Amino acid sequence: MKTSKNLFSVFILLLLFRCSSEKIANNTLFIAPSGNDNWSGKLAEPNNNETDGPFATFQKAQETIRELKKMGKLPADGVTVYVRGGNYSISKTIKFTTEDSGEENAPITWCSYNDEKPVFSGGVAISGFMKICDAEVLKRIEKTYHDSILVCDPARAGLKPKELTFHRRKPLAMELFFNDEAMTIARYPNEGWLKITDVPQFGTELIHKGDLPHTRFGIPVGRHYGRFTYESDRPERWHKTEDIWMHGYWSWDWSDIYNKIENIDAVKKEIYPAAPYSGYGYTKGQRFYFLNVLEELDSPGEYYINRKTGKLYFWPPENINEGEVTVSILEEPLLVLENTSYVNIEAITFECSRTTAVKIIGGNSNKIAGCVFRNLGNVAVIIDGGENNGIISCDIYGTASGGIHLTGGDRKTLTPANNYAENNHIYNFGRVFRTYSPAISMNGVGNRLSHNHIHDSPHAGVLFGGNEHILEFNEVHDIAKETGDVGAFYIGRNWTCRGNIIRYNYFHHLFGPGLHGVRAVYLDDFSSGTTIFGNVFYKAGRAAFIGGGRDNIIENNIFVECDPSIQVDARGLSWAKNYFNKSSKLHVSTLFDGMDAVNFSQPPYSEKYPELLTLYDDDPAMPKNNKIIRNVSFGGRFIDLYDKLNFEIVEVTDNLIGDPVLLRGSLESDQSDNFQIFQYGHVETMENMKGNKFLKENPGFEDIAKEKFQLNDKSPAYELGFKKIPVEKIGLYNDEYRTQMTRMTLIYTDKKINLNKNKEK
């Protein structure tokens, strides 16, 4: 009897195991480099007889799921496709459509298996490097480096390099990577810049008349006749000047352009750029460098590709036999989701496309989670429309352009999309296109950026436009390292982009070397209706900046050692008055065009933003209704007011101010040096600011030296109505995808990480 019971128990266990196995088999598919599309795809690895095992391709798994859906056999809780570790060479975009959608409670998930690391690559590994034997080539390279520089012929692998181009809307030219790091096209100087010494103001043809009313050295900015001069003897060493390029900030520190050279006169030290020219012309004193010069292949990590012969010359930074050399080949995205819904892409590495890695176009509730994006020719991810689509807990670095481009929602109807970018670590971006390549660009209505850690870039952190967005709990530092007149968060030039909230972010260590420096939050060119609430700014340049706009609120923020904490100008009354003078030849119609584009006098805008109805009759050039209230500012300069602004126009009340400098002001714009500085204790200034509270001592920060800026319970800020900022929630967080922190948690712990190390989960 006992034996029968035991046998019955075993039978039940076997039955349960079988049912469980069938459930797993029905819900699960596998893909592996060792797979075979003739197998069932239901096993994680080949069986002993190699008669069954995982699929080999995405396409086969895709076909299988489509067939399940057609037969009405999609499991109630969806399907998971496990992608085994290894390198998957992608030669053509993997495309999902409506047919590949899941359902709300039955998503289709494509993810890594356990802790394995599948890599989807648009690149090809190359080998066959050897010493250079071509005497003509050796003549062009300094003899000291002959043994260090190697050559290979990618044509042996069927690869033919195309012409060198730098176009933001086209695939980038083939790039070289060594051990997953981007190498550098041979350049001079190896680091830093040369300067334009002069731009001759005579010639046969005026190419660019200049950017009036802006002038430098008495000349309209950018005005040129097709040439400029430089100060260097280096080009005299170059045997050939064909296909030499320059990269520079030719007139403004917020605009970089790659320009091919038509001719170099090494005797006169004159450069003739090839058309198309820089759109902003060329200006004396601006910076540039040469690239794609074989003679300048003179340091580890540099390479040069002869586009005619196809030969690739490379100085590897390490023993080439102990590393992997990869070139980017794919000229299209690795993965596209078009009008899909409830599709998840998880824990996969995407690399070496010469354009974007992943595009989501339309659809609903698609999610990219826990992935790594690196070494790409454009942005990593594009989310274009749809609803509830997002990217969460991903690492993005080494992109030629930005990180994420996110849009969604209807601006005319103010319908929100609820798309999101959350808990992403985005750094070392803008590798090729240095300006307007933000970590995240966002447009539309009702989208969200939260808990992202953004750092180390030449230009902006976030560029956004549209309505009713939320930007919260992000940490941003060390951006704008190469540019000026830029913001960590930037929005500009539209009266109707309202209802945006920037709250609970930490901005720190922002230093822009270019003209006009860096702002943490930059409300540029009449941007209006934005709320900046509960943020922490530490050494954040011109921290909160209102550039002529109205109806903005700066409230309940902490500013420490900022220069200044807040700046407001009335540019519409000074250098930007051409926005409002419709009779002027220099009239800029952007603001009025933006109003017309959304039918501002009709619902929903007339109801949601009734202040727009009276804007034209209410001194539109004047920055009215801006409020600066209940902030804490310490250790820097509190506020700058320009263009005849005063405290009657800007409401400044209930702030706790511990800055040695209270005010810098000018009757002119911030582009003038004719300003006055008013120190703490200046009677008239303190009288004008009497609705605020002043102090000299620490306002109650936990520990300034350790950058712990939470205020203690005894801080006088609370008497003014200040609310505690949830600093403990700012930045990245651990979840099922991100199990190891990779952020600099300066305001929470004493531990700092090495930001130069690329970390994966």
PDB file of C-alpha atoms in Angstrom, residues 557-690:
ATOM      1  CA  ASN A 557      14.989  75.292  -5.565  1.00  0.00           C
ATOM      2  CA  ILE A 558      18.398  75.095  -3.904  1.00  0.00           C
ATOM      3  CA  PHE A 559      21.280  77.012  -5.502  1.00  0.00           C
ATOM      4  CA  VAL A 560      24.834  76.640  -4.195  1.00  0.00           C
ATOM      5  CA  GLU A 561      27.841  78.475  -5.656  1.00  0.00           C
ATOM      6  CA  CYS A 562      26.106  79.373  -8.908  1.00  0.00           C
ATOM      7  CA  ASP A 563      27.072  82.296 -11.112  1.00  0.00           C
ATOM      8  CA  PRO A 564      24.328  83.458 -10.930  1.00  0.00           C
ATOM      9  CA  SER A 565      21.582  81.351  -9.423  1.00  0.00           C
ATOM     10  CA  ILE A 566      18.952  83.068 -11.564  1.00  0.00           C
ATOM     11  CA  GLN A 567      19.095  85.317 -14.601  1.00  0.00           C
ATOM     12  CA  VAL A 568      16.234  87.152 -16.280  1.00  0.00           C
ATOM     13  CA  ASP A 569      16.490  89.460 -19.268  1.00  0.00           C
ATOM     14  CA  ALA A 570      14.232  91.546 -21.461  1.00  0.00           C
ATOM     15  CA  ARG A 571      15.967  90.810 -24.740  1.00  0.00           C
ATOM     16  CA  GLY A 572      12.844  91.746 -26.661  1.00  0.00           C
ATOM     17  CA  LEU A 573      13.602  95.362 -25.730  1.00  0.00           C
ATOM     18  CA  SER A 574      17.244  95.212 -26.817  1.00  0.00           C
ATOM     19  CA  TRP A 575      19.213  92.970 -29.148  1.00  0.00           C
ATOM     20  CA  ALA A 576      16.231  90.682 -29.953  1.00  0.00           C
ATOM     21  CA  LYS A 577      13.715  93.445 -30.696  1.00  0.00           C
ATOM     22  CA  ASN A 578      13.545  92.303 -34.323  1.00  0.00           C
ATOM     23  CA  TYR A 579      11.282  89.486 -33.163  1.00  0.00           C
ATOM     24  CA  PHE A 580       8.614  92.159 -32.685  1.00  0.00           C
ATOM     25  CA  ASN A 581       9.383  94.790 -35.323  1.00  0.00           C
ATOM     26  CA  LYS A 582       7.479  93.436 -38.305  1.00  0.00           C
ATOM     27  CA  SER A 583       8.516  96.374 -40.498  1.00  0.00           C
ATOM     28  CA  SER A 584      12.209  95.575 -40.103  1.00  0.00           C
ATOM     29  CA  LYS A 585      14.125  93.699 -42.787  1.00  0.00           C
ATOM     30  CA  LEU A 586      15.604  91.683 -39.928  1.00  0.00           C
ATOM     31  CA  HIS A 587      12.209  90.675 -38.510  1.00  0.00           C
ATOM     32  CA  VAL A 588      12.118  87.145 -37.099  1.00  0.00           C
ATOM     33  CA  SER A 589       8.596  85.710 -37.320  1.00  0.00           C
ATOM     34  CA  THR A 590       9.249  82.523 -35.329  1.00  0.00           C
ATOM     35  CA  LEU A 591       7.167  83.445 -32.271  1.00  0.00           C
ATOM     36  CA  PHE A 592       4.120  84.540 -34.248  1.00  0.00           C
ATOM     37  CA  ASP A 593       4.364  81.546 -36.581  1.00  0.00           C
ATOM     38  CA  GLY A 594       4.315  79.301 -33.519  1.00  0.00           C
ATOM     39  CA  MET A 595       1.128  80.925 -32.256  1.00  0.00           C
ATOM     40  CA  ASP A 596      -0.620  80.478 -35.593  1.00  0.00           C
ATOM     41  CA  ALA A 597       0.529  76.866 -35.941  1.00  0.00           C
ATOM     42  CA  VAL A 598      -1.579  75.761 -32.962  1.00  0.00           C
ATOM     43  CA  ASN A 599      -4.578  78.086 -33.463  1.00  0.00           C
ATOM     44  CA  PHE A 600      -3.897  79.755 -30.115  1.00  0.00           C
ATOM     45  CA  SER A 601      -7.169  81.717 -30.083  1.00  0.00           C
ATOM     46  CA  GLN A 602      -9.276  78.551 -30.303  1.00  0.00           C
ATOM     47  CA  PRO A 603      -9.754  75.602 -27.923  1.00  0.00           C
ATOM     48  CA  PRO A 604      -7.910  73.785 -26.514  1.00  0.00           C
ATOM     49  CA  TYR A 605      -5.234  76.524 -26.287  1.00  0.00           C
ATOM     50  CA  SER A 606      -7.641  79.349 -25.501  1.00  0.00           C
ATOM     51  CA  GLU A 607      -9.008  77.301 -22.586  1.00  0.00           C
ATOM     52  CA  LYS A 608      -5.805  75.677 -21.337  1.00  0.00           C
ATOM     53  CA  TYR A 609      -3.663  78.809 -21.670  1.00  0.00           C
ATOM     54  CA  PRO A 610      -6.051  81.824 -21.636  1.00  0.00           C
ATOM     55  CA  GLU A 611      -3.100  84.181 -21.122  1.00  0.00           C
ATOM     56  CA  LEU A 612      -2.244  83.691 -24.804  1.00  0.00           C
ATOM     57  CA  LEU A 613      -5.446  85.503 -25.807  1.00  0.00           C
ATOM     58  CA  THR A 614      -4.169  88.829 -24.450  1.00  0.00           C
ATOM     59  CA  LEU A 615      -0.465  88.389 -25.128  1.00  0.00           C
ATOM     60  CA  TYR A 616      -0.275  90.572 -28.255  1.00  0.00           C
ATOM     61  CA  ASP A 617      -1.921  93.484 -26.405  1.00  0.00           C
ATOM     62  CA  ASP A 618       0.173  93.109 -23.246  1.00  0.00           C
ATOM     63  CA  ASP A 619       3.682  94.326 -24.183  1.00  0.00           C
ATOM     64  CA  PRO A 620       4.748  90.970 -25.679  1.00  0.00           C
ATOM     65  CA  ALA A 621       8.417  91.951 -25.646  1.00  0.00           C
ATOM     66  CA  MET A 622       8.289  92.445 -21.867  1.00  0.00           C
ATOM     67  CA  PRO A 623       9.004  89.383 -19.640  1.00  0.00           C
ATOM     68  CA  LYS A 624       5.921  89.716 -17.469  1.00  0.00           C
ATOM     69  CA  ASN A 625       4.511  87.427 -14.783  1.00  0.00           C
ATOM     70  CA  ASN A 626       7.742  85.612 -13.973  1.00  0.00           C
ATOM     71  CA  LYS A 627       7.910  84.502 -10.338  1.00  0.00           C
ATOM     72  CA  ILE A 628      11.039  83.721  -8.322  1.00  0.00           C
ATOM     73  CA  ILE A 629       9.788  82.529  -4.975  1.00  0.00           C
ATOM     74  CA  ARG A 630      10.822  80.431  -1.962  1.00  0.00           C
ATOM     75  CA  ASN A 631      14.286  79.483  -3.265  1.00  0.00           C
ATOM     76  CA  VAL A 632      17.471  79.011  -1.241  1.00  0.00           C
ATOM     77  CA  SER A 633      20.622  80.544  -2.727  1.00  0.00           C
ATOM     78  CA  PHE A 634      24.017  80.393  -1.045  1.00  0.00           C
ATOM     79  CA  GLY A 635      27.674  81.028  -1.777  1.00  0.00           C
ATOM     80  CA  GLY A 636      27.457  82.627  -5.212  1.00  0.00           C
ATOM     81  CA  ARG A 637      25.510  85.419  -6.887  1.00  0.00           C
ATOM     82  CA  PHE A 638      21.753  85.451  -6.461  1.00  0.00           C
ATOM     83  CA  ILE A 639      20.264  87.157  -9.497  1.00  0.00           C
ATOM     84  CA  ASP A 640      21.147  88.949 -12.731  1.00  0.00           C
ATOM     85  CA  LEU A 641      18.692  91.377 -14.325  1.00  0.00           C
ATOM     86  CA  TYR A 642      19.384  92.836 -17.767  1.00  0.00           C
ATOM     87  CA  ASP A 643      17.801  95.130 -20.343  1.00  0.00           C
ATOM     88  CA  LYS A 644      16.401  97.624 -17.796  1.00  0.00           C
ATOM     89  CA  LEU A 645      14.606  94.931 -15.813  1.00  0.00           C
ATOM     90  CA  ASN A 646      13.771  95.626 -12.176  1.00  0.00           C
ATOM     91  CA  PHE A 647      11.945  94.088  -9.233  1.00  0.00           C
ATOM     92  CA  GLU A 648       8.675  95.748 -10.258  1.00  0.00           C
ATOM     93  CA  ILE A 649       8.536  93.580 -13.377  1.00  0.00           C
ATOM     94  CA  VAL A 650       9.939  90.352 -11.909  1.00  0.00           C
ATOM     95  CA  GLU A 651       8.412  89.031  -8.678  1.00  0.00           C
ATOM     96  CA  VAL A 652      11.205  88.045  -6.284  1.00  0.00           C
ATOM     97  CA  THR A 653       9.810  87.143  -2.857  1.00  0.00           C
ATOM     98  CA  ASP A 654      10.243  84.776   0.095  1.00  0.00           C
ATOM     99  CA  ASN A 655      13.708  83.644  -1.000  1.00  0.00           C
ATOM    100  CA  LEU A 656      16.413  82.752   1.515  1.00  0.00           C
ATOM    101  CA  ILE A 657      19.550  84.461   0.220  1.00  0.00           C
ATOM    102  CA  GLY A 658      23.048  83.823   1.545  1.00  0.00           C
ATOM    103  CA  ASP A 659      25.071  84.978  -1.457  1.00  0.00           C
ATOM    104  CA  PRO A 660      27.905  87.481  -1.076  1.00  0.00           C
ATOM    105  CA  VAL A 661      26.691  89.112  -4.306  1.00  0.00           C
ATOM    106  CA  LEU A 662      22.973  89.848  -4.426  1.00  0.00           C
ATOM    107  CA  LEU A 663      22.533  91.377  -7.853  1.00  0.00           C
ATOM    108  CA  ARG A 664      24.285  92.040 -11.109  1.00  0.00           C
ATOM    109  CA  GLY A 665      22.317  94.324 -13.385  1.00  0.00           C
ATOM    110  CA  SER A 666      22.578  96.325 -16.551  1.00  0.00           C
ATOM    111  CA  LEU A 667      20.524  98.667 -18.680  1.00  0.00           C
ATOM    112  CA  GLU A 668      21.967  96.697 -21.588  1.00  0.00           C
ATOM    113  CA  SER A 669      21.931  93.007 -22.512  1.00  0.00           C
ATOM    114  CA  ASP A 670      24.035  90.276 -20.926  1.00  0.00           C
ATOM    115  CA  GLN A 671      26.278  90.535 -23.982  1.00  0.00           C
ATOM    116  CA  SER A 672      27.562  93.840 -22.601  1.00  0.00           C
ATOM    117  CA  ASP A 673      30.209  94.368 -19.927  1.00  0.00           C
ATOM    118  CA  ASN A 674      28.505  97.532 -18.713  1.00  0.00           C
ATOM    119  CA  PHE A 675      26.900  96.071 -15.614  1.00  0.00           C
ATOM    120  CA  GLN A 676      26.806  96.949 -11.942  1.00  0.00           C
ATOM    121  CA  ILE A 677      27.371  94.552  -9.058  1.00  0.00           C
ATOM    122  CA  PHE A 678      25.611  94.974  -5.723  1.00  0.00           C
ATOM    123  CA  GLN A 679      27.079  93.166  -2.727  1.00  0.00           C
ATOM    124  CA  TYR A 680      25.309  91.881   0.353  1.00  0.00           C
ATOM    125  CA  GLY A 681      24.570  94.885   2.529  1.00  0.00           C
ATOM    126  CA  HIS A 682      23.969  97.373  -0.279  1.00  0.00           C
ATOM    127  CA  VAL A 683      21.136  99.384   1.233  1.00  0.00           C
ATOM    128  CA  GLU A 684      19.119 100.182  -1.896  1.00  0.00           C
ATOM    129  CA  THR A 685      19.343  96.631  -3.246  1.00  0.00           C
ATOM    130  CA  MET A 686      18.302  95.062   0.046  1.00  0.00           C
ATOM    131  CA  GLU A 687      15.425  97.524   0.264  1.00  0.00           C
ATOM    132  CA  ASN A 688      14.264  96.554  -3.240  1.00  0.00           C
ATOM    133  CA  MET A 689      14.452  92.902  -2.171  1.00  0.00           C
ATOM    134  CA  LYS A 690      12.832  93.380   1.229  1.00  0.00           C
TER     135      LYS A 690
END
